[in-house]
Short mmCIF file of C-alpha atoms in Angstrom, two decimals:
data_model
loop_
_atom_site.label_atom_id
_atom_site.label_comp_id
_atom_site.label_asym_id
_atom_site.label_seq_id
_atom_site.Cartn_x
_atom_site.Cartn_y
_atom_site.Cartn_z
CA PRO A 62 8.71 -13.90 2.77
CA ILE A 63 8.63 -10.45 1.16
CA LYS A 64 5.31 -9.42 -0.33
CA PRO A 65 5.33 -8.96 -4.13
CA VAL A 66 4.50 -5.26 -3.84
CA THR A 67 7.44 -4.76 -1.45
CA LEU A 68 9.77 -6.66 -3.77
CA ASP A 69 8.62 -4.52 -6.69
CA ASN A 70 9.27 -1.37 -4.64
CA TYR A 71 12.77 -2.57 -3.74
CA HIS A 72 13.47 -3.32 -7.39
CA ASN A 73 12.42 0.19 -8.42
CA ARG A 74 14.52 1.81 -5.69
CA ILE A 75 17.67 -0.13 -6.59
CA ARG A 76 17.13 0.53 -10.29
CA ALA A 77 16.84 4.27 -9.57
CA MET A 78 20.07 4.18 -7.57
CA LEU A 79 21.98 2.31 -10.27
CA THR A 80 20.62 4.58 -13.00
CA THR A 81 21.99 7.57 -11.11
CA LEU A 82 25.42 5.97 -10.85
CA VAL A 83 25.56 4.91 -14.50
CA ASP A 84 24.34 8.33 -15.68
CA ASN A 85 27.27 9.83 -13.78
CA GLY A 86 30.02 7.75 -15.30
CA MET A 87 29.99 4.34 -13.67
CA CYS A 88 29.86 1.26 -15.89
CA PRO A 89 27.35 -1.56 -15.44
CA ASP A 90 30.34 -3.90 -15.19
CA ASP A 91 31.21 -2.16 -11.92
CA PHE A 92 28.30 -4.06 -10.35
CA PRO A 93 29.08 -7.76 -10.86
CA SER A 94 26.85 -8.81 -7.96
CA LEU A 95 24.30 -7.53 -5.47
CA ALA A 96 27.03 -7.36 -2.83
CA PHE A 97 28.77 -4.67 -4.90
CA VAL A 98 25.49 -2.83 -5.42
CA VAL A 99 24.79 -2.53 -1.69
CA ASP A 100 28.37 -1.81 -0.65
CA PRO A 101 28.38 1.28 1.63
CA THR A 102 30.81 3.14 -0.66
CA THR A 103 28.52 2.59 -3.65
CA VAL A 104 25.41 3.62 -1.73
CA LYS A 105 27.05 6.73 -0.29
CA ARG A 106 28.15 7.81 -3.76
CA ALA A 107 24.63 7.31 -5.10
CA PHE A 108 23.19 9.40 -2.27
CA GLU A 109 25.61 12.24 -2.98
CA LEU A 110 24.77 12.20 -6.68
CA ARG A 111 21.02 12.10 -6.11
CA LEU A 112 21.28 15.04 -3.74
CA GLY A 113 23.38 16.97 -6.24
CA GLY A 114 24.26 19.61 -3.66
CA ARG A 115 20.63 20.16 -2.64
CA PRO A 116 19.72 20.36 1.05
CA LEU A 117 18.55 17.18 2.74
CA ASP A 118 14.92 18.26 3.01
CA ASP A 119 11.88 16.01 3.45
CA LYS A 120 11.57 15.36 -0.29
CA ALA A 121 15.20 14.26 -0.52
CA ARG A 122 14.91 12.21 2.66
CA LEU A 123 11.88 10.37 1.30
CA ASP A 124 13.80 9.42 -1.83
CA LEU A 125 16.99 8.31 -0.07
CA HIS A 126 15.13 6.61 2.78
CA GLY A 127 13.39 4.35 0.27
CA ILE A 128 16.71 3.35 -1.27
CA ALA A 129 18.29 2.81 2.16
CA THR A 130 15.43 0.52 3.20
CA ALA A 131 15.86 -1.61 0.07
CA VAL A 132 19.65 -1.73 0.47
CA LEU A 133 19.47 -2.79 4.14
CA SER A 134 17.00 -5.55 3.31
CA ILE A 135 19.29 -6.90 0.59
CA ALA A 136 22.33 -6.66 2.88
CA ARG A 137 20.52 -8.69 5.54
CA TYR A 138 19.52 -11.30 2.98
CA LEU A 139 23.10 -11.57 1.67
CA ASP A 140 24.54 -11.63 5.19
CA LEU A 141 26.93 -9.04 3.81
CA ASP A 142 29.66 -9.39 6.45
CA LYS A 143 29.85 -13.18 6.65
CA ASP A 144 33.14 -13.29 4.67
CA SER A 145 34.63 -10.10 6.13
CA PRO A 146 33.26 -9.54 9.66
CA ASP A 147 35.86 -6.89 10.46
CA GLU A 148 34.49 -4.54 7.81
CA ASP A 149 30.99 -4.40 9.35
CA ARG A 150 29.49 -3.00 6.16
CA ARG A 151 25.96 -3.45 7.46
CA ALA A 152 26.75 -1.11 10.36
CA ARG A 153 27.98 1.50 7.87
CA LEU A 154 24.80 1.07 5.85
CA ARG A 155 22.72 1.53 9.00
CA GLN A 156 24.58 4.77 9.69
CA LEU A 157 23.81 6.02 6.18
CA ALA A 158 20.16 5.02 6.61
CA LYS A 159 19.99 6.87 9.92
CA LYS A 160 21.25 10.07 8.31
CA VAL A 161 18.53 10.02 5.64
CA ARG A 162 15.73 8.61 7.76
CA PHE A 163 12.32 9.97 6.85
CA LYS A 164 9.35 9.69 9.17
CA ALA A 165 6.06 10.51 7.50
CA SER A 166 3.84 12.97 9.30
CA GLY A 167 0.38 13.77 8.05
CA MET A 168 -0.72 13.56 4.43
CA CYS A 169 1.74 13.73 1.55
CA GLU A 170 1.49 16.52 -1.02
CA LYS A 171 0.28 14.19 -3.79
CA ASN A 172 -2.68 13.01 -1.69
CA ARG A 173 -3.51 16.55 -0.61
CA GLU A 174 -3.72 17.56 -4.27
CA ARG A 175 -6.02 14.64 -5.02
CA LEU A 176 -8.43 15.81 -2.33
CA ILE A 177 -8.66 19.41 -3.55
CA PRO A 178 -11.77 18.74 -5.73
CA LEU A 179 -13.62 17.64 -2.58
CA PHE A 180 -13.51 21.19 -1.24
CA ASP A 181 -16.35 21.79 -3.70
CA PRO A 182 -19.53 20.85 -1.74
CA SER A 183 -21.29 19.54 -4.84
CA VAL A 184 -18.40 17.16 -5.66
CA ARG A 185 -18.18 16.05 -2.05
CA THR A 186 -21.90 15.33 -1.92
CA LYS A 187 -21.72 13.24 -5.10
CA LEU A 188 -18.93 11.13 -3.61
CA LEU A 189 -20.72 10.61 -0.29
CA ASN A 190 -23.96 9.64 -2.01
CA LEU A 191 -22.44 7.41 -4.69
CA PRO A 192 -22.61 4.09 -2.76
CA LEU A 193 -26.26 4.65 -1.90
CA GLU A 194 -27.10 5.64 -5.47
CA VAL A 195 -25.50 2.48 -6.88
CA ALA A 196 -27.22 0.31 -4.28
CA HIS A 197 -30.54 1.99 -5.10
CA GLU A 198 -30.08 1.39 -8.85
CA LEU A 199 -29.46 -2.31 -8.17
CA ARG A 200 -32.16 -2.75 -5.54
CA THR A 201 -34.43 -4.88 -7.75
CA VAL A 202 -31.69 -7.12 -9.13
CA LYS A 203 -32.15 -10.78 -8.22
CA ALA A 204 -29.77 -12.49 -10.66
CA PRO A 205 -26.87 -10.05 -11.08
CA THR A 206 -24.48 -10.00 -13.99
CA VAL A 207 -20.72 -9.77 -13.42
CA ARG A 208 -20.80 -6.07 -14.26
CA GLN A 209 -23.58 -5.46 -11.75
CA ALA A 210 -21.67 -7.43 -9.13
CA GLN A 211 -18.57 -5.31 -9.78
CA ARG A 212 -20.58 -2.10 -9.40
CA MET A 213 -22.03 -3.29 -6.11
CA GLN A 214 -18.56 -4.29 -4.97
CA MET A 215 -17.33 -0.78 -5.75
CA ALA A 216 -20.23 0.69 -3.77
CA ALA A 217 -19.50 -1.56 -0.79
CA ALA A 218 -15.77 -0.77 -0.90
CA LEU A 219 -16.30 2.98 -1.20
CA ASP A 220 -18.87 3.08 1.58
CA THR A 221 -16.53 1.10 3.81
CA LEU A 222 -13.72 3.59 3.14
CA LEU A 223 -15.98 6.56 3.77
CA HIS A 224 -16.87 5.18 7.20
CA VAL A 225 -13.48 3.70 8.12
CA PRO A 226 -10.57 5.34 6.23
CA MET A 227 -7.70 2.91 5.59
CA ARG A 228 -5.06 2.08 3.02
CA ILE A 229 -6.26 0.39 -0.16
CA ARG A 230 -4.22 -2.68 0.67
CA ASN A 231 -5.97 -3.06 4.03
CA LEU A 232 -9.31 -2.66 2.27
CA SER A 233 -8.48 -5.25 -0.39
CA GLU A 234 -7.28 -7.70 2.27
CA LEU A 235 -10.45 -7.58 4.36
CA ASP A 236 -11.32 -11.17 5.15
CA LEU A 237 -14.66 -12.52 6.27
CA SER A 238 -12.93 -15.07 8.49
CA SER A 239 -10.79 -12.60 10.41
CA THR A 240 -10.67 -8.84 9.78
CA ILE A 241 -14.28 -8.01 8.90
CA ILE A 242 -16.94 -9.70 10.95
CA PRO A 243 -20.56 -9.84 9.75
CA PRO A 244 -23.45 -9.57 12.16
CA VAL A 245 -24.75 -12.67 13.88
CA ALA A 246 -27.04 -14.80 11.72
CA GLY A 247 -26.65 -12.41 8.78
CA SER A 248 -28.80 -9.66 10.29
CA ILE A 249 -28.35 -6.17 8.86
CA GLY A 250 -26.08 -3.75 10.71
CA CYS A 251 -23.28 -4.05 13.23
CA TRP A 252 -20.57 -5.26 10.89
CA ARG A 253 -17.17 -4.88 12.54
CA ILE A 254 -13.69 -4.26 11.15
CA SER A 255 -10.76 -5.40 13.27
CA ILE A 256 -7.21 -5.17 11.86
CA PRO A 257 -4.30 -5.66 14.28
CA ALA A 258 -1.52 -3.09 14.48
CA CYS A 259 0.93 -5.46 12.79
CA GLY A 260 -1.26 -5.38 9.67
CA VAL A 261 -1.37 -1.58 9.38
CA LYS A 262 1.48 0.49 7.95
CA ASN A 263 1.46 3.09 10.73
CA GLN A 264 1.15 0.36 13.40
CA TRP A 265 -2.21 1.71 14.63
CA ALA A 266 -4.80 -1.02 14.95
CA ILE A 267 -8.14 -0.48 13.20
CA ASP A 268 -11.18 -1.43 15.25
CA ALA A 269 -14.52 -0.03 14.14
CA GLN A 270 -18.19 -0.93 14.18
CA LEU A 271 -20.11 -0.04 11.03
CA GLY A 272 -23.56 1.52 11.04
CA GLU A 273 -26.73 0.02 9.59
CA GLU A 274 -26.51 1.95 6.31
CA VAL A 275 -23.14 0.58 5.23
CA GLY A 276 -24.05 -2.72 6.89
CA ALA A 277 -27.06 -3.08 4.62
CA ILE A 278 -24.91 -2.51 1.52
CA LEU A 279 -22.31 -5.02 2.70
CA ASP A 280 -24.97 -7.58 3.55
CA ARG A 281 -26.58 -7.36 0.10
CA TYR A 282 -23.19 -7.41 -1.63
CA VAL A 283 -21.99 -10.50 0.27
CA THR A 284 -25.30 -12.35 -0.02
CA LEU A 285 -26.25 -11.71 -3.65
CA PHE A 286 -23.43 -10.09 -5.64
CA ARG A 287 -20.16 -11.50 -4.25
CA PRO A 288 -20.97 -15.13 -5.24
CA VAL A 289 -21.15 -14.02 -8.89
CA LEU A 290 -17.49 -12.95 -8.74
CA MET A 291 -16.21 -16.04 -6.95
CA ARG A 292 -14.53 -18.88 -8.88
CA GLY A 293 -14.11 -21.11 -5.86
CA PRO A 294 -14.05 -21.05 -2.07
CA THR A 295 -12.55 -17.87 -0.63
CA SER A 296 -13.06 -15.80 2.50
CA ALA A 297 -11.91 -12.58 0.83
CA LEU A 298 -14.52 -9.85 1.07
CA PHE A 299 -13.58 -8.21 -2.21
CA VAL A 300 -13.04 -10.73 -4.98
CA GLY A 301 -11.07 -9.89 -8.14
CA GLN A 302 -11.71 -10.85 -11.78
CA ARG A 303 -10.06 -14.24 -11.33
CA GLY A 304 -12.16 -15.12 -8.34
CA ALA A 305 -9.39 -14.54 -5.80
CA ARG A 306 -8.58 -11.67 -3.46
CA LYS A 307 -8.41 -8.32 -5.22
#
């Protein structure tokens, strides 16, 4: 099954495509079904309009590649050629997708801009020290409140990211029964993160052993603070407001 976030992304891509077509003279009645929406002629027209005569640079490819991915997924689901196998519309869609294919390389411009403040050593130092500062503030807590548990969770999550960079989704899906392994018998240190390639967007497996510093924060979070956030049994490392995975 498609993940909700993927479905939401597909919805946004198709809506953007249809908005372009309607803004340029097509009528909503021209799309009586999804099959008409993902017809190669319709998709090609949308691509031409979204380009608007501009060169097919990386920015344009990123936009059209997202639409093409959503369209191909829908076409597969509909089995688009089952009633007209000679037309081979899916093959035509694959050709369109190939022309606009975008392969990410390095960091996108938006993320680079977000990191600019960290070029300031004082800002960078504050970020690096934040997990330890929060853990230090909460060092004497024995019966944490929900707010204190959330702060410790933030500290544990941030410290994990600082030691093992990963996508937020991979972080939120860390699971104590599979992808993040605590030390034997609950001893401090030597926590391990192991995420298979199939669970990572760039298909590179994540396998890392955490040091004692971040291990101590994780151990205290899991032992004392995490139970406050739980509403029932769960192996999720980071628990959301409803007691389930974040």
